[in-house]
Amino acid sequence: MPGDAIREARIDLAAAFRLAVRFGLHEGICNHFSLMLPGAEDCFLLNPYGLHWSEITASNLLVVDGEGRVLEGEGEAERTAFYIHSRIHRANPRAVCVLHTHMPYATALTSIQGTRLEPISQNALRYYDDVAYDDLYNGLVHDNAEGDRLAAALGDKRVLFLANHGVIVVGRTVAEAFDDLYYLERACQVQVLAMSTGRPLRPVPEEVARTTFGNMSGGGEFARIHFDALKRLLDRDEPDYAE
């Protein structure tokens, strides 16, 4: 039933916001997550501007259309959120769910000249050759042109590092996108710690890295099991997220 699918979509996206707080991936009332509305071609769920992510519930998410109009919910769609998410949803076939954060370790890497996510840990290999980089910080995303520029930089990848800014992660489900967001920050944390020693990094050989990535790809079932486990923690500790 479409109504049931929409309800589940709302619950999953609300869970992602609460979990981002739990893992320190949020920043004030900034950043935004979105999810295409089941059964609708050009509408998506989005957090209303001004709510802390610990306040977000399934019922207070907005429904926003492709023109930026709020069709359901109270509050407004933050300007940069609309232009980033609407253009990426349209451009990338993977982008059913779009997550944008300034999470600290990933953002630290975007703030170092020429830095890339290096294949130095098993978690980093989850993203081998599936990461794009926008090396030009161009200010706030306040129009379709800038949103389209970011969408083009992402291309068909599932992760985009934004110079001096943060990251965007996309997925076919909330579970897949959040799983990638979580492990991306862990991989970036390991790299920052390794770089802080001043010792040479030890990259995994390309052939091994590529094979390992292939063994890890298509991990939708793992992501679903992980996300279900995390939702059980919320059901126990913060059950109001699903209201």
mmCIF file of C-alpha atoms in Angstrom:
data_model
loop_
_atom_site.group_PDB
_atom_site.id
_atom_site.type_symbol
_atom_site.label_atom_id
_atom_site.label_comp_id
_atom_site.label_asym_id
_atom_site.label_seq_id
_atom_site.Cartn_x
_atom_site.Cartn_y
_atom_site.Cartn_z
ATOM 1 C CA MET A 1 0.000 0.000 0.000
ATOM 2 C CA PRO A 2 1.375 3.487 -0.876
ATOM 3 C CA GLY A 3 0.376 4.868 2.507
ATOM 4 C CA ASP A 4 2.271 2.128 4.325
ATOM 5 C CA ALA A 5 5.337 2.688 2.140
ATOM 6 C CA ILE A 6 5.286 6.412 2.853
ATOM 7 C CA ARG A 7 4.935 5.777 6.576
ATOM 8 C CA GLU A 8 7.917 3.405 6.544
ATOM 9 C CA ALA A 9 9.928 5.911 4.501
ATOM 10 C CA ARG A 10 9.217 8.611 7.070
ATOM 11 C CA ILE A 11 10.219 6.327 9.939
ATOM 12 C CA ASP A 12 13.478 5.293 8.266
ATOM 13 C CA LEU A 13 14.507 8.867 7.453
ATOM 14 C CA ALA A 14 13.653 10.048 10.971
ATOM 15 C CA ALA A 15 15.765 7.190 12.322
ATOM 16 C CA ALA A 16 18.707 8.318 10.187
ATOM 17 C CA PHE A 17 18.563 11.802 11.727
ATOM 18 C CA ARG A 18 18.448 10.463 15.286
ATOM 19 C CA LEU A 19 21.290 8.032 14.594
ATOM 20 C CA ALA A 20 23.404 10.809 13.079
ATOM 21 C CA VAL A 21 23.120 12.631 16.407
ATOM 22 C CA ARG A 22 24.034 9.477 18.296
ATOM 23 C CA PHE A 23 27.233 9.051 16.247
ATOM 24 C CA GLY A 24 28.244 12.726 16.153
ATOM 25 C CA LEU A 25 27.624 13.143 12.427
ATOM 26 C CA HIS A 26 25.368 16.204 12.827
ATOM 27 C CA GLU A 27 26.145 19.901 13.182
ATOM 28 C CA GLY A 28 23.707 22.216 14.967
ATOM 29 C CA ILE A 29 20.576 22.742 12.874
ATOM 30 C CA CYS A 30 22.631 22.596 9.681
ATOM 31 C CA ASN A 31 22.881 19.821 7.076
ATOM 32 C CA HIS A 32 20.047 17.838 5.572
ATOM 33 C CA PHE A 33 18.839 14.386 4.603
ATOM 34 C CA SER A 34 16.238 13.652 1.939
ATOM 35 C CA LEU A 35 14.372 10.656 0.536
ATOM 36 C CA MET A 36 12.275 10.360 -2.582
ATOM 37 C CA LEU A 37 8.613 9.976 -1.667
ATOM 38 C CA PRO A 38 7.363 6.488 -2.571
ATOM 39 C CA GLY A 39 4.947 6.635 -5.475
ATOM 40 C CA ALA A 40 5.869 10.207 -6.470
ATOM 41 C CA GLU A 41 8.260 11.103 -9.279
ATOM 42 C CA ASP A 42 9.397 14.563 -8.192
ATOM 43 C CA CYS A 43 8.696 14.895 -4.472
ATOM 44 C CA PHE A 44 10.933 14.117 -1.537
ATOM 45 C CA LEU A 45 10.975 14.078 2.248
ATOM 46 C CA LEU A 46 13.266 16.672 3.853
ATOM 47 C CA ASN A 47 13.966 17.935 7.354
ATOM 48 C CA PRO A 48 12.339 21.295 8.143
ATOM 49 C CA TYR A 49 14.739 24.173 8.724
ATOM 50 C CA GLY A 50 15.354 25.018 12.361
ATOM 51 C CA LEU A 51 14.831 21.652 14.029
ATOM 52 C CA HIS A 52 17.705 19.982 15.815
ATOM 53 C CA TRP A 53 18.092 16.464 14.504
ATOM 54 C CA SER A 54 17.313 15.054 17.954
ATOM 55 C CA GLU A 55 13.831 16.613 17.592
ATOM 56 C CA ILE A 56 12.984 15.122 14.227
ATOM 57 C CA THR A 57 10.152 12.618 14.029
ATOM 58 C CA ALA A 58 8.548 10.726 11.190
ATOM 59 C CA SER A 59 5.553 13.052 11.196
ATOM 60 C CA ASN A 60 7.382 16.400 11.157
ATOM 61 C CA LEU A 61 9.346 15.734 7.970
ATOM 62 C CA LEU A 62 8.365 17.934 5.037
ATOM 63 C CA VAL A 63 7.193 16.809 1.625
ATOM 64 C CA VAL A 64 8.830 19.107 -0.948
ATOM 65 C CA ASP A 65 8.256 19.087 -4.705
ATOM 66 C CA GLY A 66 10.746 19.697 -7.496
ATOM 67 C CA GLU A 67 9.974 23.413 -7.507
ATOM 68 C CA GLY A 68 10.705 23.849 -3.808
ATOM 69 C CA ARG A 69 7.088 24.040 -2.662
ATOM 70 C CA VAL A 70 6.253 22.487 0.713
ATOM 71 C CA LEU A 71 3.298 20.189 0.034
ATOM 72 C CA GLU A 72 3.037 18.664 3.509
ATOM 73 C CA GLY A 73 4.347 19.621 6.925
ATOM 74 C CA GLU A 74 4.998 22.740 8.927
ATOM 75 C CA GLY A 75 8.097 24.860 8.379
ATOM 76 C CA GLU A 76 10.304 25.676 5.441
ATOM 77 C CA ALA A 77 12.769 23.877 3.235
ATOM 78 C CA GLU A 78 16.159 25.478 3.803
ATOM 79 C CA ARG A 79 17.389 27.042 0.564
ATOM 80 C CA THR A 80 20.670 25.188 0.165
ATOM 81 C CA ALA A 81 18.977 21.908 1.112
ATOM 82 C CA PHE A 82 16.501 22.242 -1.732
ATOM 83 C CA TYR A 83 19.059 23.121 -4.389
ATOM 84 C CA ILE A 84 21.482 20.362 -3.377
ATOM 85 C CA HIS A 85 18.967 17.575 -2.940
ATOM 86 C CA SER A 86 16.528 18.319 -5.740
ATOM 87 C CA ARG A 87 19.258 18.409 -8.384
ATOM 88 C CA ILE A 88 21.061 15.282 -7.151
ATOM 89 C CA HIS A 89 17.800 13.313 -6.924
ATOM 90 C CA ARG A 90 17.158 14.176 -10.578
ATOM 91 C CA ALA A 91 20.652 13.469 -11.850
ATOM 92 C CA ASN A 92 21.888 10.327 -10.087
ATOM 93 C CA PRO A 93 19.923 7.064 -10.450
ATOM 94 C CA ARG A 94 21.315 5.852 -7.110
ATOM 95 C CA ALA A 95 20.072 8.937 -5.311
ATOM 96 C CA VAL A 96 16.798 7.759 -3.834
ATOM 97 C CA CYS A 97 18.243 8.893 -0.500
ATOM 98 C CA VAL A 98 20.662 11.833 -0.269
ATOM 99 C CA LEU A 99 22.597 12.585 2.922
ATOM 100 C CA HIS A 100 24.658 15.745 3.374
ATOM 101 C CA THR A 101 26.763 16.334 6.492
ATOM 102 C CA HIS A 102 29.729 18.256 7.795
ATOM 103 C CA MET A 103 30.834 15.261 9.865
ATOM 104 C CA PRO A 104 34.220 16.083 11.374
ATOM 105 C CA TYR A 105 36.726 13.547 10.078
ATOM 106 C CA ALA A 106 35.432 13.537 6.514
ATOM 107 C CA THR A 107 35.301 17.331 6.529
ATOM 108 C CA ALA A 108 38.854 17.452 7.864
ATOM 109 C CA LEU A 109 40.011 15.566 4.770
ATOM 110 C CA THR A 110 38.160 18.033 2.520
ATOM 111 C CA SER A 111 40.136 20.821 4.177
ATOM 112 C CA ILE A 112 43.606 19.498 3.256
ATOM 113 C CA GLN A 113 44.966 20.366 -0.169
ATOM 114 C CA GLY A 114 44.771 17.485 -2.620
ATOM 115 C CA THR A 115 43.721 14.915 -0.032
ATOM 116 C CA ARG A 116 41.813 11.827 -1.133
ATOM 117 C CA LEU A 117 40.287 8.937 0.756
ATOM 118 C CA GLU A 118 43.237 6.572 0.668
ATOM 119 C CA PRO A 119 42.924 2.753 0.463
ATOM 120 C CA ILE A 120 44.655 2.225 3.785
ATOM 121 C CA SER A 121 41.932 0.491 5.803
ATOM 122 C CA GLN A 122 39.338 -2.170 5.133
ATOM 123 C CA ASN A 123 36.542 0.360 5.674
ATOM 124 C CA ALA A 124 38.086 2.672 3.081
ATOM 125 C CA LEU A 125 38.002 -0.155 0.547
ATOM 126 C CA ARG A 126 34.199 -0.102 0.714
ATOM 127 C CA TYR A 127 34.440 3.046 -1.436
ATOM 128 C CA TYR A 128 37.295 2.088 -3.746
ATOM 129 C CA ASP A 129 36.851 3.893 -7.069
ATOM 130 C CA ASP A 130 33.325 4.937 -6.047
ATOM 131 C CA VAL A 131 34.131 8.409 -4.673
ATOM 132 C CA ALA A 132 33.996 11.729 -6.519
ATOM 133 C CA TYR A 133 35.656 14.998 -5.507
ATOM 134 C CA ASP A 134 34.594 18.605 -5.978
ATOM 135 C CA ASP A 135 37.854 20.490 -5.496
ATOM 136 C CA LEU A 136 36.321 23.957 -5.896
ATOM 137 C CA TYR A 137 34.513 25.495 -2.950
ATOM 138 C CA ASN A 138 32.096 27.895 -4.593
ATOM 139 C CA GLY A 139 30.171 29.258 -1.609
ATOM 140 C CA LEU A 140 26.628 28.418 -0.541
ATOM 141 C CA VAL A 141 24.383 26.461 -2.905
ATOM 142 C CA HIS A 142 21.757 29.083 -3.646
ATOM 143 C CA ASP A 143 20.561 28.186 -7.143
ATOM 144 C CA ASN A 144 19.931 25.341 -9.566
ATOM 145 C CA ALA A 145 23.185 26.018 -11.405
ATOM 146 C CA GLU A 146 25.288 25.293 -8.324
ATOM 147 C CA GLY A 147 23.141 22.283 -7.467
ATOM 148 C CA ASP A 148 23.630 20.982 -10.998
ATOM 149 C CA ARG A 149 27.391 21.577 -10.718
ATOM 150 C CA LEU A 150 27.544 19.393 -7.608
ATOM 151 C CA ALA A 151 25.337 16.756 -9.226
ATOM 152 C CA ALA A 152 27.699 16.676 -12.222
ATOM 153 C CA ALA A 153 30.708 16.376 -9.913
ATOM 154 C CA LEU A 154 29.078 13.402 -8.178
ATOM 155 C CA GLY A 155 28.257 11.757 -11.504
ATOM 156 C CA ASP A 156 27.257 8.144 -10.953
ATOM 157 C CA LYS A 157 29.301 7.720 -7.771
ATOM 158 C CA ARG A 158 27.788 7.258 -4.344
ATOM 159 C CA VAL A 159 30.059 9.627 -2.377
ATOM 160 C CA LEU A 160 31.084 13.220 -3.111
ATOM 161 C CA PHE A 161 33.732 15.046 -1.081
ATOM 162 C CA LEU A 162 33.070 18.802 -1.142
ATOM 163 C CA ALA A 163 36.226 20.907 -0.779
ATOM 164 C CA ASN A 164 36.266 22.940 2.459
ATOM 165 C CA HIS A 165 32.707 21.835 3.172
ATOM 166 C CA GLY A 166 31.667 18.247 3.873
ATOM 167 C CA VAL A 167 30.310 15.199 2.076
ATOM 168 C CA ILE A 168 27.274 13.958 0.186
ATOM 169 C CA VAL A 169 26.353 10.274 0.244
ATOM 170 C CA VAL A 170 23.591 8.744 -1.866
ATOM 171 C CA GLY A 171 21.888 5.374 -1.772
ATOM 172 C CA ARG A 172 18.965 3.395 -3.102
ATOM 173 C CA THR A 173 17.520 3.132 0.416
ATOM 174 C CA VAL A 174 17.952 4.981 3.688
ATOM 175 C CA ALA A 175 19.665 1.892 5.082
ATOM 176 C CA GLU A 176 22.254 1.807 2.280
ATOM 177 C CA ALA A 177 22.956 5.533 2.441
ATOM 178 C CA PHE A 178 23.254 5.639 6.228
ATOM 179 C CA ASP A 179 25.453 2.547 6.304
ATOM 180 C CA ASP A 180 27.797 4.262 3.845
ATOM 181 C CA LEU A 181 27.726 7.526 5.790
ATOM 182 C CA TYR A 182 28.607 5.749 9.034
ATOM 183 C CA TYR A 183 31.487 3.705 7.611
ATOM 184 C CA LEU A 184 32.775 6.627 5.568
ATOM 185 C CA GLU A 185 33.299 8.662 8.710
ATOM 186 C CA ARG A 186 35.023 5.702 10.362
ATOM 187 C CA ALA A 187 37.357 5.335 7.373
ATOM 188 C CA CYS A 188 38.120 9.063 7.427
ATOM 189 C CA GLN A 189 38.783 8.927 11.169
ATOM 190 C CA VAL A 190 41.348 6.166 10.689
ATOM 191 C CA GLN A 191 43.027 8.148 7.896
ATOM 192 C CA VAL A 192 43.209 11.348 9.961
ATOM 193 C CA LEU A 193 44.699 9.400 12.858
ATOM 194 C CA ALA A 194 47.211 7.682 10.573
ATOM 195 C CA MET A 195 48.205 10.984 8.935
ATOM 196 C CA SER A 196 48.648 12.588 12.366
ATOM 197 C CA THR A 197 51.526 10.220 13.150
ATOM 198 C CA GLY A 198 53.620 11.763 10.384
ATOM 199 C CA ARG A 199 54.626 8.279 9.250
ATOM 200 C CA PRO A 200 54.097 7.035 5.664
ATOM 201 C CA LEU A 201 50.675 5.624 4.912
ATOM 202 C CA ARG A 202 50.525 1.965 3.853
ATOM 203 C CA PRO A 203 48.056 1.636 0.949
ATOM 204 C CA VAL A 204 46.535 -1.706 0.049
ATOM 205 C CA PRO A 205 47.791 -2.876 -3.378
ATOM 206 C CA GLU A 206 45.424 -1.887 -6.188
ATOM 207 C CA GLU A 207 44.523 -5.438 -7.214
ATOM 208 C CA VAL A 208 43.684 -6.427 -3.644
ATOM 209 C CA ALA A 209 41.776 -3.178 -3.090
ATOM 210 C CA ARG A 210 39.702 -3.695 -6.232
ATOM 211 C CA THR A 211 38.937 -7.326 -5.377
ATOM 212 C CA THR A 212 37.968 -6.428 -1.822
ATOM 213 C CA PHE A 213 35.698 -3.659 -3.063
ATOM 214 C CA GLY A 214 34.048 -6.140 -5.405
ATOM 215 C CA ASN A 215 33.481 -8.529 -2.517
ATOM 216 C CA MET A 216 31.904 -5.728 -0.494
ATOM 217 C CA SER A 217 29.755 -4.215 -3.252
ATOM 218 C CA GLY A 218 26.075 -4.965 -3.434
ATOM 219 C CA GLY A 219 25.929 -4.858 0.345
ATOM 220 C CA GLY A 220 22.268 -3.913 0.550
ATOM 221 C CA GLU A 221 21.444 -6.842 2.798
ATOM 222 C CA PHE A 222 24.277 -6.005 5.216
ATOM 223 C CA ALA A 223 23.140 -2.371 5.267
ATOM 224 C CA ARG A 224 19.554 -3.406 6.000
ATOM 225 C CA ILE A 225 20.600 -5.685 8.874
ATOM 226 C CA HIS A 226 22.871 -2.964 10.299
ATOM 227 C CA PHE A 227 20.154 -0.312 10.020
ATOM 228 C CA ASP A 228 17.542 -2.609 11.575
ATOM 229 C CA ALA A 229 19.866 -3.176 14.533
ATOM 230 C CA LEU A 230 20.364 0.571 14.947
ATOM 231 C CA LYS A 231 16.618 1.171 14.775
ATOM 232 C CA ARG A 232 16.142 -1.330 17.599
ATOM 233 C CA LEU A 233 18.387 0.884 19.739
ATOM 234 C CA LEU A 234 16.155 3.837 18.913
ATOM 235 C CA ASP A 235 13.022 1.804 19.631
ATOM 236 C CA ARG A 236 14.437 1.176 23.079
ATOM 237 C CA ASP A 237 15.899 4.610 23.860
ATOM 238 C CA GLU A 238 14.074 7.168 21.677
ATOM 239 C CA PRO A 239 10.817 5.612 20.482
ATOM 240 C CA ASP A 240 9.276 9.004 19.721
ATOM 241 C CA TYR A 241 11.321 9.181 16.477
ATOM 242 C CA ALA A 242 8.670 6.995 14.807
ATOM 243 C CA GLU A 243 5.715 9.171 15.858
#
